[in-house]
Coordinates of C-alpha atoms in Angstrom, one line a residue:
M1 CA -24.5 62.5 4.8
S2 CA -25.4 63.5 8.4
E3 CA -23.4 63.9 11.6
Y4 CA -24.1 61.7 14.6
R5 CA -22.8 63.0 18.0
Y6 CA -22.2 60.1 20.3
K7 CA -22.3 60.9 24.0
M8 CA -20.5 59.2 26.9
P9 CA -23.1 56.6 27.9
D10 CA -24.3 55.8 31.4
V11 CA -22.1 53.0 32.6
G12 CA -24.4 52.2 35.5
E13 CA -24.2 52.0 39.3
G14 CA -24.7 55.8 39.7
I15 CA -21.5 56.6 37.9
V16 CA -21.5 60.2 36.7
E17 CA -18.0 60.3 35.1
A18 CA -15.3 58.0 33.8
E19 CA -11.6 58.2 32.9
I20 CA -10.6 57.6 29.3
V21 CA -8.1 54.7 29.2
E22 CA -7.7 54.0 25.4
W23 CA -9.3 54.8 22.1
H24 CA -9.5 51.8 19.7
V25 CA -10.3 54.0 16.7
K26 CA -8.9 57.2 15.2
E27 CA -10.4 60.0 13.1
G28 CA -11.1 58.7 9.6
D29 CA -11.8 55.2 10.6
T30 CA -14.9 53.4 9.5
V31 CA -16.9 52.0 12.4
T32 CA -19.9 49.7 12.8
E33 CA -22.7 49.4 15.3
D34 CA -21.6 47.6 18.5
Q35 CA -17.9 47.9 17.6
H36 CA -15.6 48.2 20.6
V37 CA -14.3 51.8 20.2
L38 CA -13.2 53.0 23.7
D39 CA -12.1 51.8 27.1
V40 CA -13.0 53.9 30.1
M41 CA -12.4 53.4 33.8
T42 CA -14.8 54.1 36.6
D43 CA -14.3 53.7 40.4
K44 CA -15.6 50.1 40.0
A45 CA -14.2 48.6 36.8
T46 CA -12.8 49.1 33.3
V47 CA -15.7 49.3 30.8
E48 CA -15.8 48.7 27.1
I49 CA -17.8 51.4 25.2
P50 CA -19.4 50.2 21.9
C51 CA -20.3 52.3 18.9
A52 CA -23.9 53.2 18.4
V53 CA -24.1 53.5 14.6
N54 CA -22.4 52.7 11.3
G55 CA -20.3 55.5 9.7
T56 CA -16.9 57.3 9.6
V57 CA -15.3 58.9 12.6
T58 CA -14.8 62.6 12.0
K59 CA -13.7 63.7 15.5
L60 CA -12.8 62.2 18.9
V61 CA -13.0 64.2 22.1
G62 CA -10.8 63.4 25.1
E63 CA -7.3 61.9 25.5
P64 CA -6.3 59.0 27.7
G65 CA -6.3 60.1 31.3
E66 CA -9.0 62.7 30.9
I67 CA -12.1 62.5 33.1
I68 CA -15.3 62.8 31.0
A69 CA -18.8 63.3 32.4
V70 CA -21.6 61.0 31.4
G71 CA -23.6 62.7 28.6
T72 CA -20.6 64.5 27.1
E73 CA -20.2 64.3 23.3
I74 CA -17.1 62.2 22.8
M75 CA -17.3 61.0 19.2
F76 CA -18.6 62.6 16.0
I77 CA -19.6 60.2 13.2
A78 CA -20.6 60.8 9.6
V79 CA -23.5 58.6 8.7
D80 CA -25.5 58.0 5.6
G81 CA -29.1 59.3 5.7
A82 CA -30.8 60.8 8.7
V83 CA -29.2 60.9 12.1
P84 CA -30.6 58.0 14.2
A85 CA -32.4 58.7 17.5
D86 CA -29.9 59.5 20.3
E87 CA -29.9 56.3 22.2
E88 CA -27.2 55.5 24.6
A89 CA -25.6 52.2 23.8
P90 CA -25.1 50.0 26.9
A91 CA -21.5 49.9 28.1
K92 CA -20.1 46.4 28.5
E93 CA -18.1 45.7 31.6
E94 CA -15.1 43.6 30.9
T95 CA -14.8 40.2 32.6
K96 CA -11.2 41.2 33.3
A97 CA -12.4 44.1 35.4
E98 CA -10.7 44.9 38.7
E99 CA -11.7 47.7 41.1
A100 CA -9.4 49.7 39.0
A101 CA -8.1 47.4 36.3
P102 CA -7.1 48.9 32.9
A103 CA -8.2 47.4 29.6
K104 CA -5.7 45.0 28.1
E105 CA -5.9 44.9 24.3
E106 CA -5.1 41.5 22.8
P107 CA -2.2 41.7 20.4
K108 CA -3.2 41.2 16.8
P109 CA -1.2 38.6 14.9
A110 CA 1.6 40.1 12.9
A111 CA 0.8 40.4 9.2
P112 CA 2.8 38.0 6.9
A113 CA 6.1 39.5 6.1
K114 CA 6.1 41.2 2.7
P115 CA 9.4 41.5 0.8
A116 CA 10.4 45.1 0.8
P117 CA 11.7 46.6 -2.5
A118 CA 15.5 46.5 -2.6
A119 CA 15.9 50.3 -2.9
V120 CA 13.5 51.1 0.0
A121 CA 15.0 51.3 3.6
P122 CA 12.8 50.6 6.7
T123 CA 10.8 53.7 7.7
V124 CA 12.0 55.3 10.9
A125 CA 10.0 57.8 12.9
A126 CA 11.7 61.1 13.4
R127 CA 11.1 61.8 17.1
P128 CA 13.1 64.2 19.3
A129 CA 15.7 62.4 21.4
G130 CA 14.2 61.2 24.7
E131 CA 10.6 61.6 23.6
R132 CA 8.5 58.6 24.7
A133 CA 6.6 56.8 21.9
L134 CA 2.9 56.6 22.6
A135 CA 1.5 53.1 22.5
S136 CA -0.9 50.8 24.5
P137 CA 0.5 48.2 26.9
A138 CA -0.3 45.5 24.4
V139 CA 1.7 47.2 21.7
R140 CA 4.6 47.8 24.1
K141 CA 4.6 44.1 25.0
R142 CA 4.5 43.1 21.4
A143 CA 7.5 45.3 20.6
L144 CA 9.4 43.9 23.6
D145 CA 8.7 40.4 22.5
A146 CA 9.7 41.2 18.9
D147 CA 12.9 43.0 20.0
I148 CA 11.7 46.3 18.4
D149 CA 12.6 49.8 19.6
L150 CA 9.3 51.6 19.6
G151 CA 11.1 54.9 19.1
T152 CA 11.8 53.8 15.6
V153 CA 8.2 52.9 14.7
P154 CA 6.1 55.7 13.0
G155 CA 2.7 56.1 14.7
T156 CA -0.4 57.0 12.7
G157 CA -2.8 57.1 15.7
P158 CA -3.9 60.3 17.6
A159 CA -0.9 62.3 18.7
G160 CA 1.4 59.9 16.9
R161 CA 0.2 56.8 18.9
I162 CA 1.6 53.5 17.6
T163 CA -1.1 51.0 16.7
H164 CA -0.9 47.3 15.9
Q165 CA -1.3 48.2 12.2
D166 CA 1.8 50.4 12.5
M167 CA 3.6 47.5 14.0
D168 CA 2.5 45.2 11.2
D169 CA 3.6 47.8 8.6
F170 CA 7.0 48.3 10.3
I171 CA 7.7 44.6 10.5
A172 CA 6.6 44.0 6.9
S173 CA 9.0 46.7 5.8
G174 CA 11.9 44.8 7.3
G175 CA 12.3 47.2 10.3
R176 CA 13.5 45.4 13.4
L177 CA 15.8 48.0 14.9
S178 CA 16.1 47.2 18.5
A179 CA 18.2 49.3 20.8
R180 CA 19.6 46.0 22.2
A181 CA 20.8 44.9 18.7
G182 CA 23.3 47.7 18.3
G183 CA 26.1 46.2 20.5
G184 CA 29.6 47.6 20.6
S185 CA 30.5 50.7 22.6
A186 CA 27.0 52.1 22.4
V187 CA 26.2 49.8 25.3
R188 CA 28.3 52.0 27.6
A189 CA 27.3 55.3 26.1
P190 CA 25.9 57.9 28.5
R191 CA 22.2 57.8 29.0
T192 CA 20.6 61.2 28.4
G193 CA 17.0 60.5 27.9
V194 CA 14.3 62.0 30.1
T195 CA 10.8 60.5 30.1
E196 CA 7.6 62.1 31.2
E197 CA 4.7 59.7 31.6
K198 CA 1.1 60.6 32.4
I199 CA -0.2 58.5 35.2
I200 CA -3.6 57.1 34.2
G201 CA -5.8 54.0 34.6
L202 CA -4.9 51.5 37.3
R203 CA -1.7 53.2 38.4
R204 CA -3.6 56.4 38.9
R205 CA -6.2 54.5 41.1
I206 CA -3.4 52.9 43.1
S207 CA -1.8 56.3 43.6
E208 CA -5.1 57.8 44.8
N209 CA -5.9 54.9 47.1
M210 CA -2.5 54.8 48.7
S211 CA -2.4 58.5 49.2
H212 CA -5.8 58.5 50.8
A213 CA -4.8 55.6 53.1
Q214 CA -1.6 57.3 54.1
R215 CA -3.2 60.6 54.8
T216 CA -6.2 59.4 56.7
I217 CA -5.2 56.2 58.6
P218 CA -2.9 56.4 61.7
D219 CA -1.4 52.9 61.5
I220 CA 0.7 50.8 63.8
A221 CA 3.3 48.3 62.5
Y222 CA 4.2 45.1 64.3
V223 CA 6.9 42.7 63.2
E224 CA 7.5 39.2 64.5
E225 CA 9.9 36.4 63.6
I226 CA 8.2 33.0 62.8
D227 CA 10.1 29.7 63.0
V228 CA 8.7 27.8 60.1
T229 CA 11.0 24.8 60.2
A230 CA 8.3 22.3 61.2
L231 CA 5.8 23.9 58.8
E232 CA 8.3 23.5 55.9
E233 CA 8.8 19.9 56.7
L234 CA 5.0 19.4 56.7
R235 CA 4.6 21.4 53.5
A236 CA 7.3 19.2 51.7
H237 CA 5.6 16.0 52.9
L238 CA 2.1 17.2 51.8
N239 CA 3.4 18.3 48.4
K240 CA 5.1 14.9 47.9
S241 CA 1.9 13.0 48.7
K242 CA -0.7 15.3 47.2
R243 CA -3.1 14.2 44.4
D244 CA -2.5 15.3 40.8
D245 CA -5.6 17.4 40.9
Q246 CA -4.4 19.3 44.0
A247 CA -2.4 22.6 43.8
K248 CA 1.1 22.7 45.1
L249 CA 1.3 24.2 48.6
T250 CA 3.3 27.3 49.3
F251 CA 3.6 29.2 52.6
I252 CA 0.6 31.5 51.9
P253 CA -2.2 28.8 52.3
F254 CA -1.0 28.0 55.8
L255 CA -0.9 31.6 56.7
V256 CA -4.5 32.1 55.4
M257 CA -5.5 29.1 57.6
A258 CA -3.8 30.5 60.6
L259 CA -5.5 33.9 60.2
A260 CA -8.9 32.2 59.7
K261 CA -8.4 30.4 63.0
A262 CA -6.9 33.3 64.9
L263 CA -9.2 36.2 63.8
P264 CA -12.3 35.2 65.9
E265 CA -10.3 36.1 69.0
T266 CA -9.6 39.6 67.5
P267 CA -12.8 40.3 65.5
Q268 CA -12.1 44.0 65.1
A269 CA -9.1 43.1 63.0
N270 CA -11.3 41.4 60.4
A271 CA -13.4 44.5 59.6
H272 CA -14.1 47.6 57.6
F273 CA -14.0 51.0 59.1
D274 CA -15.9 54.0 57.8
G275 CA -14.1 56.9 59.5
E276 CA -16.5 59.6 58.2
N277 CA -19.5 58.0 59.8
M278 CA -17.5 56.3 62.6
L279 CA -19.0 52.9 61.7
L280 CA -17.1 49.6 62.2
T281 CA -18.4 46.6 60.3
K282 CA -16.9 43.3 61.7
Y283 CA -17.2 40.1 59.6
D284 CA -17.5 36.5 60.8
A285 CA -16.4 35.3 57.3
V286 CA -12.7 35.6 56.4
H287 CA -12.5 37.0 52.9
C288 CA -8.7 37.1 52.5
G289 CA -7.2 39.3 49.7
V290 CA -3.8 38.3 48.5
A291 CA -2.0 41.1 46.7
A292 CA -0.6 40.0 43.3
A293 CA 1.8 41.8 40.9
T294 CA 0.5 41.6 37.4
P295 CA 1.5 43.2 34.0
N296 CA -1.4 45.7 34.6
G297 CA -0.3 46.7 38.1
L298 CA -1.1 45.5 41.6
M299 CA -4.3 43.6 42.0
V300 CA -5.9 41.9 45.0
P301 CA -7.8 38.7 44.2
V302 CA -9.9 37.5 47.1
I303 CA -10.2 34.0 48.6
K304 CA -13.8 34.0 49.8
H305 CA -14.8 32.2 53.0
A306 CA -11.2 31.0 53.8
E307 CA -12.5 29.7 57.2
S308 CA -14.4 27.0 55.3
L309 CA -11.6 25.8 53.1
D310 CA -8.8 23.2 53.8
V311 CA -5.2 24.0 52.9
F312 CA -5.4 22.4 49.5
E313 CA -8.6 24.2 48.6
I314 CA -7.0 27.5 49.6
A315 CA -4.0 26.7 47.5
G316 CA -6.2 25.9 44.5
E317 CA -8.1 29.2 44.9
L318 CA -4.9 31.1 45.2
K319 CA -3.6 29.5 42.0
R320 CA -6.8 30.0 40.1
L321 CA -7.3 33.6 41.2
G322 CA -3.6 34.6 40.7
S323 CA -3.6 33.2 37.1
A324 CA -6.9 35.0 36.3
A325 CA -5.5 38.3 37.6
K326 CA -2.2 38.0 35.7
D327 CA -4.1 37.1 32.5
G328 CA -6.5 40.0 32.9
K329 CA -9.5 37.7 33.2
A330 CA -10.4 38.1 36.9
T331 CA -14.0 39.3 37.5
K332 CA -14.9 42.3 39.6
D333 CA -16.4 39.9 42.2
E334 CA -13.1 38.0 42.4
L335 CA -11.2 41.3 43.0
S336 CA -13.4 42.9 45.7
G337 CA -14.9 42.2 49.1
S338 CA -11.8 41.4 51.0
T339 CA -11.9 41.8 54.8
I340 CA -8.2 41.4 55.4
T341 CA -5.2 41.4 53.1
I342 CA -1.9 39.5 52.8
T343 CA 1.0 40.9 50.8
S344 CA 4.2 38.9 50.1
L345 CA 7.6 39.9 48.9
G346 CA 9.1 36.6 50.1
A347 CA 10.4 35.5 46.7
I348 CA 12.2 38.9 46.2
G349 CA 13.6 39.2 49.7
G350 CA 13.7 41.8 52.4
L351 CA 13.7 41.5 56.2
V352 CA 10.9 43.9 57.1
T353 CA 8.2 45.8 55.2
T354 CA 5.6 48.4 56.2
P355 CA 2.6 47.6 54.0
I356 CA -0.1 50.2 53.5
L357 CA -3.6 49.3 54.5
N358 CA -6.1 48.4 51.8
A359 CA -8.9 50.7 53.1
P360 CA -11.5 50.3 54.4
E361 CA -9.8 47.2 55.8
V362 CA -8.0 47.7 59.1
S363 CA -5.4 44.9 58.9
I364 CA -2.7 43.8 56.4
I365 CA -0.1 41.1 56.9
G366 CA 3.2 41.3 55.0
V367 CA 5.4 38.2 54.4
N368 CA 9.1 38.6 54.2
K369 CA 11.9 36.3 52.9
M370 CA 12.5 32.9 54.5
Q371 CA 16.1 32.3 55.7
T372 CA 18.0 29.5 57.4
L373 CA 19.6 31.1 60.5
P374 CA 21.3 29.9 63.7
R375 CA 18.9 29.9 66.7
Y376 CA 19.2 28.4 70.2
N377 CA 17.0 25.4 71.0
A378 CA 15.6 24.5 74.4
D379 CA 18.9 22.8 75.4
G380 CA 20.9 26.0 74.7
Q381 CA 22.5 24.6 71.6
V382 CA 22.8 26.6 68.4
V383 CA 20.9 24.8 65.5
P384 CA 19.9 25.9 62.0
R385 CA 16.2 27.0 61.8
K386 CA 14.1 28.3 58.9
V387 CA 12.6 31.6 59.9
L388 CA 10.8 34.5 58.3
N389 CA 9.3 37.8 59.5
L390 CA 5.7 38.8 59.4
S391 CA 5.4 42.6 59.0
S392 CA 1.8 43.6 59.9
C393 CA 0.1 47.0 59.9
F394 CA -3.2 47.9 61.6
D395 CA -5.5 50.9 61.7
H396 CA -4.7 52.1 65.2
R397 CA -8.1 53.8 65.5
I398 CA -9.6 50.4 65.7
V399 CA -6.9 47.9 66.6
D400 CA -4.9 48.6 69.8
G401 CA -1.2 47.6 69.9
Y402 CA -2.0 44.8 72.5
D403 CA -4.7 43.3 70.3
A404 CA -2.4 43.5 67.2
A405 CA 0.4 41.8 69.0
M406 CA -1.9 39.1 70.4
L407 CA -3.3 38.3 66.9
I408 CA 0.1 37.9 65.4
Q409 CA 1.2 35.8 68.4
R410 CA -1.7 33.4 67.8
V411 CA -0.8 33.2 64.2
K412 CA 2.8 32.5 65.2
G413 CA 1.6 29.7 67.5
Y414 CA -0.3 28.0 64.7
L415 CA 2.5 28.3 62.1
E416 CA 5.2 27.1 64.5
N417 CA 3.1 24.2 65.6
P418 CA 1.4 23.3 62.3
A419 CA -0.5 20.3 63.6
T420 CA -2.8 22.7 65.5
L421 CA -4.0 24.1 62.2
F422 CA -5.8 20.9 61.5
M423 CA -7.2 20.4 65.0

């Protein structure tokens, strides 16, 4: 029996270090060559790390959230016979990778329920009150769907981490003790728990990117009300008459079209800015990112060459990319390369937002809720109109206030007179 010391492999693209997201094995587990054992995150994507040999894990190095340099010994494996040559196994980039997207472990099917002996009660983990159970997002979702309180599930993984096998064993033993199942006066009992959660993976990347943008970019905000009454009438008509193979139209595809038509008049707003080298890169193409909330955090799928698409094609891309991002299947190419970003809280509400720029972009357009409000018409009569606010932010080092206002006024003109979008 020999010991094989597996090192953090070179994950490519000049990456010298990576963040541990999740181990998929524990000490004592039997592993096989090419088995997926670890997820790590680089500045570019989440990457699956495969095992290099067959054997038994004797030691793991690094906890989720730790930054490990390429070449560092991360896993010790007992192997039969001589230790094989130290070859770095190629890391496999996940197709669900985002610029900072965490790995999403697919839930394993629950084991068939086994009847528990009558004298044996469900096993309950003894954790201090308020201590958070360690588990992957996939295990947490599975527990939520099954109405199981993770605090009652014993974990056998590193540091007591709850695995899918632990969930299988807990369910098989008859343990389904949800905090929601208690009922009675406990519902109104005082809440005393305090949870500390280490910020890792995608949330850590979001935190770093937002902090950098807020520290380094002097931005200007501009808010304008848009009367979308005519646009909503057109949208309803088009949705009623669309083909079965065409995606349903929302407000966003029309906004993307309006931006694509208006940006050539303000080319500096469709650009990337490198502040360190004082280099502005302006784009003729409109690659429009549309921020989307997903179970894994905020992602920005990108509609490429929006200037070449009609409204139904934009809607189709928006639907396809949004579904891929939410399912964790969007590729790195689909989640990168945007030249301007749209973010929308319209379905939630809110009159005004101040979105943070998606650096190195210099423009972001925020969509607020639509309302029916009284407004004066040309004859001085008060009439009901459908209106919403666009809340936009621009990098003031590149986009002057006048230019920002003129861009939004052009967009306003297209949206309030929607026939001009098709001219």
